[in-house]
Short mmCIF file of C-alpha atoms in Angstrom, two decimals:
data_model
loop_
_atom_site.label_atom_id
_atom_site.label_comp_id
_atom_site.label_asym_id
_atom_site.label_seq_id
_atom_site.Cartn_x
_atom_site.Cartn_y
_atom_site.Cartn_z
CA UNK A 1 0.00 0.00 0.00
CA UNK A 2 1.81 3.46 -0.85
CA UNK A 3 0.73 6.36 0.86
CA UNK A 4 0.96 10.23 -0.50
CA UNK A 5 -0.30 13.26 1.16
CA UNK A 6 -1.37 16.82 0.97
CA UNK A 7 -0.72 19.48 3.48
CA UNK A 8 -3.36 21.99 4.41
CA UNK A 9 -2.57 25.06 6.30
CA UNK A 10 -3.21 28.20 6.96
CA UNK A 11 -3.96 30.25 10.01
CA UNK A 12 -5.89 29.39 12.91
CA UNK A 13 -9.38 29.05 12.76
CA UNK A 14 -9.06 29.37 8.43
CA UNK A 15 -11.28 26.22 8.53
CA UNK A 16 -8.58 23.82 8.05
CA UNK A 17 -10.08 21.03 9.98
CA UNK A 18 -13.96 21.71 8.62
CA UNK A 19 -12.09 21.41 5.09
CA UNK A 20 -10.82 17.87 5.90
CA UNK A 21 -13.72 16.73 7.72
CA UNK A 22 -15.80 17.55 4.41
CA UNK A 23 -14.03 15.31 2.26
CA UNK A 24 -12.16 12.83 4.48
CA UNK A 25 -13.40 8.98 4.81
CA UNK A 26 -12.47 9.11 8.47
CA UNK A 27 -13.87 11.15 11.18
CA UNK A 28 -11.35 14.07 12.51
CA UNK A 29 -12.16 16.58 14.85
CA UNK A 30 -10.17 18.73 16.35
CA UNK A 31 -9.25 21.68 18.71
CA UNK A 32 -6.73 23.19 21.16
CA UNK A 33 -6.83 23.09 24.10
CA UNK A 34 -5.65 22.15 27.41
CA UNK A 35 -6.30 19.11 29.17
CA UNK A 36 -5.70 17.57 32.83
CA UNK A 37 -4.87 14.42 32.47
CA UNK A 38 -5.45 12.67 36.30
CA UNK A 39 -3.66 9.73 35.75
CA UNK A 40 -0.63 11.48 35.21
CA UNK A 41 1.60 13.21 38.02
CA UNK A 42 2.61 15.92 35.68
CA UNK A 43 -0.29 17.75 35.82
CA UNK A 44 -1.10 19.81 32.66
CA UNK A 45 0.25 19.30 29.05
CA UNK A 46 -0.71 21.11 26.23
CA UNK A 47 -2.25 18.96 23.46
CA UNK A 48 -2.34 19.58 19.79
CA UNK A 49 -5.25 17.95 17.90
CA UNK A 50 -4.85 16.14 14.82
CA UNK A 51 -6.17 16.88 12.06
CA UNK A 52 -5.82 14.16 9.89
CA UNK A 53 -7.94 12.86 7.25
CA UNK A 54 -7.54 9.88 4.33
CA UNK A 55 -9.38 8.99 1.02
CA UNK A 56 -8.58 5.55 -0.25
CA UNK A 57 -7.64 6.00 -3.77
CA UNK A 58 -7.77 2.38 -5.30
CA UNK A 59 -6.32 -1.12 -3.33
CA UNK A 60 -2.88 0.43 -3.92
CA UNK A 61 -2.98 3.99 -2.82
CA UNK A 62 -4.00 6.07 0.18
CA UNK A 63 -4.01 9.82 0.00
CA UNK A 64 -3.58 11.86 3.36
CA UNK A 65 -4.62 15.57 4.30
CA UNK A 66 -2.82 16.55 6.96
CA UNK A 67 -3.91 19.62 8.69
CA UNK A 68 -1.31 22.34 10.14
CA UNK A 69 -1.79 23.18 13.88
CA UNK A 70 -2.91 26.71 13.13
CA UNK A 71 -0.57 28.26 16.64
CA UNK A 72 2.81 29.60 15.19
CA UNK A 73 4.02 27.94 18.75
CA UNK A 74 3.34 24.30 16.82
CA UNK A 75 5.43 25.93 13.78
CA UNK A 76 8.26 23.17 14.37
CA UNK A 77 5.68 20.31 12.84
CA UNK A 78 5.13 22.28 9.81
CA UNK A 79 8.24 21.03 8.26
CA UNK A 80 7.87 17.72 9.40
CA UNK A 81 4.22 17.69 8.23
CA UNK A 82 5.44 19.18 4.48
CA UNK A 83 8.48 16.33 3.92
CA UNK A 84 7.44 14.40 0.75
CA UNK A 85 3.97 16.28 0.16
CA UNK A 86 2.50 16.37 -3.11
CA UNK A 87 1.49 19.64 -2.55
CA UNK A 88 -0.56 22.11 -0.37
CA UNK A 89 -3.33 24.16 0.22
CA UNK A 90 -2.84 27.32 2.27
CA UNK A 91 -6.42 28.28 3.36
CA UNK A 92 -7.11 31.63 3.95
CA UNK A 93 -10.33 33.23 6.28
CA UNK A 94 -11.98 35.53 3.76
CA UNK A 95 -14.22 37.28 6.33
CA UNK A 96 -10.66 38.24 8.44
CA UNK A 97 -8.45 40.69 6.50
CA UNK A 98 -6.55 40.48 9.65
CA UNK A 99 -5.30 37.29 9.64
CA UNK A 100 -3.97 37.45 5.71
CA UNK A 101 -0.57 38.77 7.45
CA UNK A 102 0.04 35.34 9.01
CA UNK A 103 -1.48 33.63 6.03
CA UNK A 104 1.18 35.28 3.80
CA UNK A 105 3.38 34.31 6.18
CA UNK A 106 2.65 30.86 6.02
CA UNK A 107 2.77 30.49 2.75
CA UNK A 108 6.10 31.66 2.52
CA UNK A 109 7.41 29.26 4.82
CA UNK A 110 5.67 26.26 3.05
CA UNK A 111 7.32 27.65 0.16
CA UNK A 112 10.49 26.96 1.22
CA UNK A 113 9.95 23.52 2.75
CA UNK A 114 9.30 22.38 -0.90
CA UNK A 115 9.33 23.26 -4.01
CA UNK A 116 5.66 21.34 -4.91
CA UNK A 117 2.67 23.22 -6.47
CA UNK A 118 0.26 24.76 -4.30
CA UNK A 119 -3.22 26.54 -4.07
CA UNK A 120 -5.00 29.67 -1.87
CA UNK A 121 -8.40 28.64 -0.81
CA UNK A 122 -10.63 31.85 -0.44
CA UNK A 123 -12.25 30.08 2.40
CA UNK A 124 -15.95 31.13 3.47
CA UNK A 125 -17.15 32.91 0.56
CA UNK A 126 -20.38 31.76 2.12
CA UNK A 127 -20.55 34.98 4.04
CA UNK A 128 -21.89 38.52 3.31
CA UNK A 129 -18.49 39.83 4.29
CA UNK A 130 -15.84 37.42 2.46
CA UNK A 131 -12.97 39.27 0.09
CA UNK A 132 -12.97 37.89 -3.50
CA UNK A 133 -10.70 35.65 -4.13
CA UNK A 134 -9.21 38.48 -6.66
CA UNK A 135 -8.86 41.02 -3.73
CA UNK A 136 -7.07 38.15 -1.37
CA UNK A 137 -4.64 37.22 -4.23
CA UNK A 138 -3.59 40.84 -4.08
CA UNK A 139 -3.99 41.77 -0.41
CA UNK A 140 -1.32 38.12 -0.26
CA UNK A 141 0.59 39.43 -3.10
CA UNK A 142 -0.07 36.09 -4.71
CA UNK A 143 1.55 35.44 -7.86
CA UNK A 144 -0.98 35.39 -11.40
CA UNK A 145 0.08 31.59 -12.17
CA UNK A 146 -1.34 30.48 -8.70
CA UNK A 147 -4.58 29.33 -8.27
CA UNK A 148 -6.92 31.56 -5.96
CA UNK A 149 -9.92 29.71 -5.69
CA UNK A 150 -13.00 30.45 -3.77
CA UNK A 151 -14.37 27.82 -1.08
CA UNK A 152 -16.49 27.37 1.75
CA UNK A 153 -14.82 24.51 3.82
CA UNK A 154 -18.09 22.82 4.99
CA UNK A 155 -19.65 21.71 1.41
CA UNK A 156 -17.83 18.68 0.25
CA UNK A 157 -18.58 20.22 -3.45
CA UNK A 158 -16.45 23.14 -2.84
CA UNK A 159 -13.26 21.32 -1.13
CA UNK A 160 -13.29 18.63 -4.02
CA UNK A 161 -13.03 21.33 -6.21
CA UNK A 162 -10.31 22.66 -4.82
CA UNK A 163 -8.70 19.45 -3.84
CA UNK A 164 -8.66 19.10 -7.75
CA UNK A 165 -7.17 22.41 -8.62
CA UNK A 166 -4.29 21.77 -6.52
CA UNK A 167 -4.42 18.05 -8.63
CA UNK A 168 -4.14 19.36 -11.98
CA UNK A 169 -1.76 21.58 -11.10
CA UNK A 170 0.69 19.15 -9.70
CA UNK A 171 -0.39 17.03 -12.59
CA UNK A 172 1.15 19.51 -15.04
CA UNK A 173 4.74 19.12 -13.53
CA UNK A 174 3.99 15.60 -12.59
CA UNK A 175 7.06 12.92 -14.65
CA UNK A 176 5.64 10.85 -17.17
CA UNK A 177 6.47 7.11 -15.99
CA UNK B 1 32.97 10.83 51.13
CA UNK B 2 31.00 9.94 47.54
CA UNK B 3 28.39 7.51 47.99
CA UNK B 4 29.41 5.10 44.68
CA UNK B 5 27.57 1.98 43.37
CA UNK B 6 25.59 0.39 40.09
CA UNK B 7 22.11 0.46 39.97
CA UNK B 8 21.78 -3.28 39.35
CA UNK B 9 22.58 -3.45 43.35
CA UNK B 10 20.89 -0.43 44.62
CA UNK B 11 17.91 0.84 42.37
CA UNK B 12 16.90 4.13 41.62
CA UNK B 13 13.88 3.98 43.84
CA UNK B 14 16.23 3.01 46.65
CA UNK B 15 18.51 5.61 46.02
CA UNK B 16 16.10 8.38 46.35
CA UNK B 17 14.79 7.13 48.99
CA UNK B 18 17.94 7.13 50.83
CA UNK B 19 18.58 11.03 49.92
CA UNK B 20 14.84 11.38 51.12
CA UNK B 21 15.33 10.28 54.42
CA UNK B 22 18.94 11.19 54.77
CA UNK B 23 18.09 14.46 53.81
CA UNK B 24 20.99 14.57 51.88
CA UNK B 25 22.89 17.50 49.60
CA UNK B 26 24.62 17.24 47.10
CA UNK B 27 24.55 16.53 43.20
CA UNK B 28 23.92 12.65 42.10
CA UNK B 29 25.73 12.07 38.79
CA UNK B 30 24.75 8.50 37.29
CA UNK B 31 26.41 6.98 33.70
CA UNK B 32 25.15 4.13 31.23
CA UNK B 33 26.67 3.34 27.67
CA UNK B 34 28.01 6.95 27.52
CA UNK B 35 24.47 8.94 28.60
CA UNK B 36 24.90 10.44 31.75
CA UNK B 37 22.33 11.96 34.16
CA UNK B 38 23.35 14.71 37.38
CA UNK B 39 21.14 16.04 39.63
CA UNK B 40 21.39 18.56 42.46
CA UNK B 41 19.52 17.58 45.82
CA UNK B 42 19.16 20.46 48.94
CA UNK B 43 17.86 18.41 52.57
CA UNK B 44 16.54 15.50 50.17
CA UNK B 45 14.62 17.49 47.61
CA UNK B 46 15.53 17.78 44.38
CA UNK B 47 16.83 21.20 42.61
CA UNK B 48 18.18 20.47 39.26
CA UNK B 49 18.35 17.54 36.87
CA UNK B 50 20.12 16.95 33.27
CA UNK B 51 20.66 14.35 30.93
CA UNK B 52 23.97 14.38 29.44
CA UNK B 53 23.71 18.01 27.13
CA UNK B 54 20.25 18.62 26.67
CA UNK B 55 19.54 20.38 29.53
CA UNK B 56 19.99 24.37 28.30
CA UNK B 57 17.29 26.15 29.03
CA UNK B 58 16.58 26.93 25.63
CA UNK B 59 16.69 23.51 24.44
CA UNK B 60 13.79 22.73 27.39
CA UNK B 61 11.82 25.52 26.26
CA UNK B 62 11.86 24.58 22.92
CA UNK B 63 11.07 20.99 23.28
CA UNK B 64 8.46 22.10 25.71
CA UNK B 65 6.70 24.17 22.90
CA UNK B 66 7.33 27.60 25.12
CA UNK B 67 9.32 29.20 22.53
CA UNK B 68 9.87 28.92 19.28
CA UNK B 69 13.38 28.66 17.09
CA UNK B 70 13.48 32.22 15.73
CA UNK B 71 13.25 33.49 19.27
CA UNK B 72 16.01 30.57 20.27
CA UNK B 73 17.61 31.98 17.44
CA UNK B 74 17.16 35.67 18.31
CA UNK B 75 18.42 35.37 22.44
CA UNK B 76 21.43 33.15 21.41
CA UNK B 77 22.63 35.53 18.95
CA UNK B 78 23.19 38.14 21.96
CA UNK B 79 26.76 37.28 22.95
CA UNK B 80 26.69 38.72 26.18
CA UNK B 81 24.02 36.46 27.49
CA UNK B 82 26.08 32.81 28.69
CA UNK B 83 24.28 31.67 31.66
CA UNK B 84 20.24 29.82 32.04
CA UNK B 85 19.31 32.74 34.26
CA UNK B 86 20.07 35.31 31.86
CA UNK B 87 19.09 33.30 29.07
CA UNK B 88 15.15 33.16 31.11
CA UNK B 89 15.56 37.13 31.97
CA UNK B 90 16.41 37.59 28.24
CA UNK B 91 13.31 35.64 27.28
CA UNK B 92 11.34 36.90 29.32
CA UNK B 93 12.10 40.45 29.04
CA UNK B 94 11.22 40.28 25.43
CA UNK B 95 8.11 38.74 26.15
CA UNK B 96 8.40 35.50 24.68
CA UNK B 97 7.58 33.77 27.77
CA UNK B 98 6.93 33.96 31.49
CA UNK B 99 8.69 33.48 34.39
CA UNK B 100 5.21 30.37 35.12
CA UNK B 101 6.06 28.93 32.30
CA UNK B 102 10.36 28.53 32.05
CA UNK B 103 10.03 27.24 35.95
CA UNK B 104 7.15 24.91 34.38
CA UNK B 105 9.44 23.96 32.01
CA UNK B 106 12.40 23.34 33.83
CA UNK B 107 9.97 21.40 36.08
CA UNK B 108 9.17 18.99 33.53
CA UNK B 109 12.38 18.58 32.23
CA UNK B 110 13.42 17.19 36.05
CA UNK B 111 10.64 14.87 36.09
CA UNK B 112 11.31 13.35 32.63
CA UNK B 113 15.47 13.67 33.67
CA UNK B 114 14.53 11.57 37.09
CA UNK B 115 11.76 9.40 35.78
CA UNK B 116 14.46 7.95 33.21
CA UNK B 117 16.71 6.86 35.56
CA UNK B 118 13.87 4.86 36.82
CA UNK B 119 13.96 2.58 33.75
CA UNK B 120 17.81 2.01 34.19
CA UNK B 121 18.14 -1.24 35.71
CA UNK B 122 21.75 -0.09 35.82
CA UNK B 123 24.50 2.56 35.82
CA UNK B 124 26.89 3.39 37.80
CA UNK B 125 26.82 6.10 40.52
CA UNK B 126 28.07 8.83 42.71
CA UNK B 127 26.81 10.45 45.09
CA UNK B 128 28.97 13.88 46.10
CA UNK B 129 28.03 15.28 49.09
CA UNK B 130 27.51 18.95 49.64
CA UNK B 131 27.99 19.59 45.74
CA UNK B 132 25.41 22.39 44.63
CA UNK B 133 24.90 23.31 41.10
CA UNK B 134 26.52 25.85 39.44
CA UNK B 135 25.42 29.78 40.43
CA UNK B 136 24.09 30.20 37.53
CA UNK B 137 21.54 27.29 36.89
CA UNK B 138 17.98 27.71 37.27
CA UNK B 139 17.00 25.22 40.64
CA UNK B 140 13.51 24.15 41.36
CA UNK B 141 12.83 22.63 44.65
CA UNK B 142 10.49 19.39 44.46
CA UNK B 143 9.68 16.50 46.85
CA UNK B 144 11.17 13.28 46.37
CA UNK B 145 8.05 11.40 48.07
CA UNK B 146 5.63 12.07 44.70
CA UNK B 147 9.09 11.45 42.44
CA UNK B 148 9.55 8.05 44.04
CA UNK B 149 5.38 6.96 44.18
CA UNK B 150 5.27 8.25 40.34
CA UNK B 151 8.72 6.74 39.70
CA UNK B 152 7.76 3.10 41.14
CA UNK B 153 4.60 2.92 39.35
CA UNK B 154 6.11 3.96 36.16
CA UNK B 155 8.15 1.05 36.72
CA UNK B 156 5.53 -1.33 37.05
CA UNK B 157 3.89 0.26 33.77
CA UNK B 158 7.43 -0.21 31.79
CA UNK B 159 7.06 -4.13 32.97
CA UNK B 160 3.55 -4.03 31.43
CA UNK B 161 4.65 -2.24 28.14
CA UNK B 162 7.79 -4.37 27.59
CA UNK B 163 5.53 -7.40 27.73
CA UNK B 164 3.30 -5.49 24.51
CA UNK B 165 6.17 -3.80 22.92
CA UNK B 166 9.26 -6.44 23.93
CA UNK B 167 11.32 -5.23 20.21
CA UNK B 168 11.89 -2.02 19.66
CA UNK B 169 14.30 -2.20 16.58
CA UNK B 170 12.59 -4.95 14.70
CA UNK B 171 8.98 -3.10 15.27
CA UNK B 172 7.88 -0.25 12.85
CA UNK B 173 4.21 1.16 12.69
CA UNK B 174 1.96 2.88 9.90
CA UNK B 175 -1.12 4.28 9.60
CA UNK B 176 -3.66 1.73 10.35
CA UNK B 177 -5.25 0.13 6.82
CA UNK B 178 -8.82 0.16 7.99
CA UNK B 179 -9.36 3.11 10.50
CA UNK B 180 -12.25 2.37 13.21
CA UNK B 181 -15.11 4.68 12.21
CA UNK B 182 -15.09 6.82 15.18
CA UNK B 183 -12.05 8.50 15.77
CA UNK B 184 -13.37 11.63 17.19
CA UNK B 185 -11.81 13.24 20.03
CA UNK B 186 -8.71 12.68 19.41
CA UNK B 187 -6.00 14.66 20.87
CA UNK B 188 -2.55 14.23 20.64
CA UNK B 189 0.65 15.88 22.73
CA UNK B 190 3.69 17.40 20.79
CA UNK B 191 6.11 14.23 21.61
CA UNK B 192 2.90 11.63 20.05
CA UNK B 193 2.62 14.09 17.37
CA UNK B 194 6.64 14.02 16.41
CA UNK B 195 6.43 10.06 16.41
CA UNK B 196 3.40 10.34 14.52
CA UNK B 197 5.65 12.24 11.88
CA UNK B 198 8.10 9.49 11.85
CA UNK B 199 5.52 6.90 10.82
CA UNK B 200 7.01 4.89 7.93
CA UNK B 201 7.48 1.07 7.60
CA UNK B 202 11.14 1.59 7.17
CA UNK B 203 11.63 3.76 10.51
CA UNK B 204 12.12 1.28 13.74
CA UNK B 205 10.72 2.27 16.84
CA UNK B 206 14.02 2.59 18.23
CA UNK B 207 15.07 4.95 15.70
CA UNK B 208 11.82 6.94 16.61
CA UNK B 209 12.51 6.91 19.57
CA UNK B 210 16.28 8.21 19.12
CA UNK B 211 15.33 10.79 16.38
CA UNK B 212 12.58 12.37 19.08
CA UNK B 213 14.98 12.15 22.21
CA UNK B 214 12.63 9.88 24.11
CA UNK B 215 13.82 7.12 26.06
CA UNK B 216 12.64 3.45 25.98
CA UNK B 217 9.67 3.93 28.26
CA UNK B 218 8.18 6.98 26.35
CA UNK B 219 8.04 5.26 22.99
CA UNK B 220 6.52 2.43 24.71
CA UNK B 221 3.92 4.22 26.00
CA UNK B 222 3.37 6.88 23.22
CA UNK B 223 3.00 3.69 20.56
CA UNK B 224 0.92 1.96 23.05
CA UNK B 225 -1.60 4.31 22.64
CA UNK B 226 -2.02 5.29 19.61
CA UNK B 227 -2.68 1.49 19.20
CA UNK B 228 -5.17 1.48 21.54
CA UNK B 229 -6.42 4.89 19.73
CA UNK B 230 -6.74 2.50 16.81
CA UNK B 231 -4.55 5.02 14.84
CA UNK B 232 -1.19 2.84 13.86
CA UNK B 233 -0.27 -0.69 13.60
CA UNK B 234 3.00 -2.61 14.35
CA UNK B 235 4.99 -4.22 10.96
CA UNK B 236 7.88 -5.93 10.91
CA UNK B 237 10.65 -3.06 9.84
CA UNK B 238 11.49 -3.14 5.84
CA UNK B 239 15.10 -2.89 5.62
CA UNK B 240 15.48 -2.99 2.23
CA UNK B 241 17.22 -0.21 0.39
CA UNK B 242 17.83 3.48 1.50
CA UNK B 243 14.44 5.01 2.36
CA UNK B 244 12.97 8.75 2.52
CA UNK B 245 12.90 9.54 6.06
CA UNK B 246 11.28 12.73 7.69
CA UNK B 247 14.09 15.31 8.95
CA UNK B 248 14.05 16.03 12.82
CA UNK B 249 12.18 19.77 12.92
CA UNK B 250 14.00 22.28 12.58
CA UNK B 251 15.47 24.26 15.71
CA UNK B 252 14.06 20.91 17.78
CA UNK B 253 17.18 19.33 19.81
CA UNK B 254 17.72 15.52 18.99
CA UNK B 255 18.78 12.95 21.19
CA UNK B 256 22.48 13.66 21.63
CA UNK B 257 24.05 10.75 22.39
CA UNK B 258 22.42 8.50 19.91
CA UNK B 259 22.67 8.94 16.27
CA UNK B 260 19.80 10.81 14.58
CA UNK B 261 17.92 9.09 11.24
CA UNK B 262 19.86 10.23 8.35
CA UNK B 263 18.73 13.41 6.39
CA UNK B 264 16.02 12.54 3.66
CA UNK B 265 17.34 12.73 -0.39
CA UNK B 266 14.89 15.06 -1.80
CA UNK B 267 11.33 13.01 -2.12
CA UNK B 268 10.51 11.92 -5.49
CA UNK B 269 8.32 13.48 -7.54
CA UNK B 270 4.82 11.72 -8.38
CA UNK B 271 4.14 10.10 -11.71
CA UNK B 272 1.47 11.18 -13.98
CA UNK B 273 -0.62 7.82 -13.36
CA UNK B 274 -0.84 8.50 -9.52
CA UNK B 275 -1.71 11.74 -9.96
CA UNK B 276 -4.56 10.43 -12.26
CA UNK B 277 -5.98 7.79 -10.20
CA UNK B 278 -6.43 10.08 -7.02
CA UNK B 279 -8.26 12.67 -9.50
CA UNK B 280 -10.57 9.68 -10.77
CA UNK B 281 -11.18 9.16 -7.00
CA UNK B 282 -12.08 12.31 -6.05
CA UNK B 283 -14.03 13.08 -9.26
CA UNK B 284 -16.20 10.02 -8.11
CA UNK B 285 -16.46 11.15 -4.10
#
């Protein structure tokens, strides 16, 4: 059984985990918090939830969607997260102008983990409020060959689609066999 | 006079017990196959722990998720500042983190220090009397009667998990093959989460375990449950070949006195035909 995967990140609370939920075979939830854990002597730990979600491709194949802890403190799993990705999706709260900073941000740094294709998901264009994806490609100085493609993370319609964007993209500087 | 023996003849749980009730300073210093933990008692409690080089402040903050490596990056670049205590002033002063959280910290890193030389079932060591640690280290002082309960039952556990796990470099895990439908709630700590990262057939637990500085108990436990969570199963370890392995993070101190996995070649880029079939798939979801 080989196994590929495809990061998606962006800032906290961009929708990350509602995106994988929607399309994932498996049930993920997820959120941060802090837990007491009685059994233990130590007697807080901060936990990072997982989101992690998997679409069985054929007998052969598995595809993963790993989800980026959105806290910059959980930064140092990013890079272990990215290592042989196929690609990634940086999502991006439309309804937030102020988190498009940090989304920018992250972006950059997946951009230097890797050299694979990538997408911006215009997340919740659902709401009265949302930037077009044309205004968030320039407000995250996002280059004109990169997809910018509106979504709303909880409608399995709109995640496929851009599941596939970033798909066709990587399929145009995939190798022939 | 230094108090000198192996640990094979006079456990750990012993030995703290006698600086309990002996009410004994001075610093502990105990050695097996080249690691080496010291610790720092005052009247039987403990003050300070390390293992062998991994105990700079910096490196515990890191590891313990209170900083991250730019602002590593940023205090160590200040050549003036040497010492832990002006290292924590430094951080703290710049607002990166609190005074709550380095003594957490440091807290933590003395349990974990002390808890692992619970698992030794020997090493030798010294005990100097009237030793204190240097000026210049941050001390935190904390019971020995907890350490030793916690210690002993950890002990018992290890027995337990040694009896599910007993091989740790012929053992690898991946991602279990049919997940159980219900994997909500699911919440994972940042050590689960770096083994989770090293999940790959070719990877032994041992080498995890190495590559994520946790000792023998830790991966035992860690893999444990995320078995029980239903998330990873146990293969044999493919051995075949060189194999793409995930780099340690980045700023995140290794195990020092074990070798970490060897840097990954640059991963391979995906054929045409994979990249088809996962579009059919999703074109069908």
């Amino acid at each position: 059984m080989q196994s590929v995967k495809v990061i998606i990140t962006g800032p906290f609370n961009a929708g990350k985990t509602e995106f994988i939920r929607s399309i994932s075979e498996i049930d993920v939830v997820s959120t941060e918090r802090k837990i007491t854990d009685a059994t233990r002597a130590i007697k807080e730990e901060t936990t990072v939830a997982m989101d992690f979600g998997r679409i069985t491709v054929d007998k052969d194949l598995v595809l993963f969607l790993f989800g980026t802890p959105g806290q910059r403190r959980f930064d140092f799993m990013w890079e272990i997260l990215s290592e042989g990705m196929l690609g990634f999706v940086v999502l991006v709260d439309s309804v937030r102008p102020e988190t498009f900073r940090e989304a920018r941000s992250i972006l950059d740094v997946f951009r230097n983990y890797a050299k694979v294709p990538y997408v911006v998901a215009a997340n919740k264009q659902d709401l009265e409020d949302a930037w077009s994806p044309e205004d968030l490609r320039i407000a995250l100085r996002v280059d004109r060959n990169v997809k910018v493609l509106p979504c709303v993370a909880t409608h399995r319609e709109s995640v496929k689609k851009v599941l596939l964007e970033l798909l066709y993209t990587i399929l145009e500087q995939a190798e022939e066999e | 006079m230094a108090l000198k023996g192996n640990l094979r003849d006079f456990t750990a749980t012993q030995l703290f017990n006698l600086i309990n009730l002996a009410r004994k300073t001075g610093a502990l210093t105990v050695t097996r196959d080249g690691a080496s933990a010291r610790m720092y008692f005052r009247e039987g409690k403990l003050i300070h722990a390390s293992m062998g080089s991994n105990g700079h402040l910096t490196d515990i903050l890191l590891r313990a998720g209170k900083i991250t490596p730019e602002q590593c990056r940023a205090v160590l670049s200040r050549a003036q500042v040497k010492t832990d205590k002006e290292l924590g002033l430094l951080l703290m002063s710049s607002g990166y983190t609190s005074q709550e959280e380095i003594l957490q910290a440091v807290r933590e890193h003395m349990l974990s220090v002390v808890y692992q030389l619970f698992t030794w079932t020997e090493g030798e060591f010294r005990f100097d009397p009237n030793v204190q640690p240097p000026e210049d280290a941050i001390t935190v002082r904390m019971d020995l009667e907890n350490i030793i309960l916690e210690g002993s039952r950890r002990m018992e556990e290890l027995e337990r998990l040694r009896d599910e796990l007993p091989d740790l470099d012929n053992l690898a895990l991946q991602f279990t093959q049919q997940p159980r439908s219900q994997l909500r709630r699911i919440h994972l700590t940042v050590e689960e989460w770096r083994v989770i990262s090293y999940i790959n057939p070719r990877n032994s637990l041992r080498q995890i375990a190495r590559t994520c500085g946790l000792d023998d108990f830790q991966i035992r436990r860690i893999v444990y449950g995320l078995l029980n969570a239903g998330l990873v199963e146990l293969v044999p370890v493919q051995r075949e070949g060189q194999v793409p392995r995930p780099l340690p993070p980045r700023g995140v101190t290794v195990g020092r006195e074990e070798p970490p996995l060897p840097p990954m070649p640059p991963p391979a880029r995906p054929t045409r035909s994979l990249v088809r079939r996962i579009i059919d798939r999703i074109l069908r979801l």
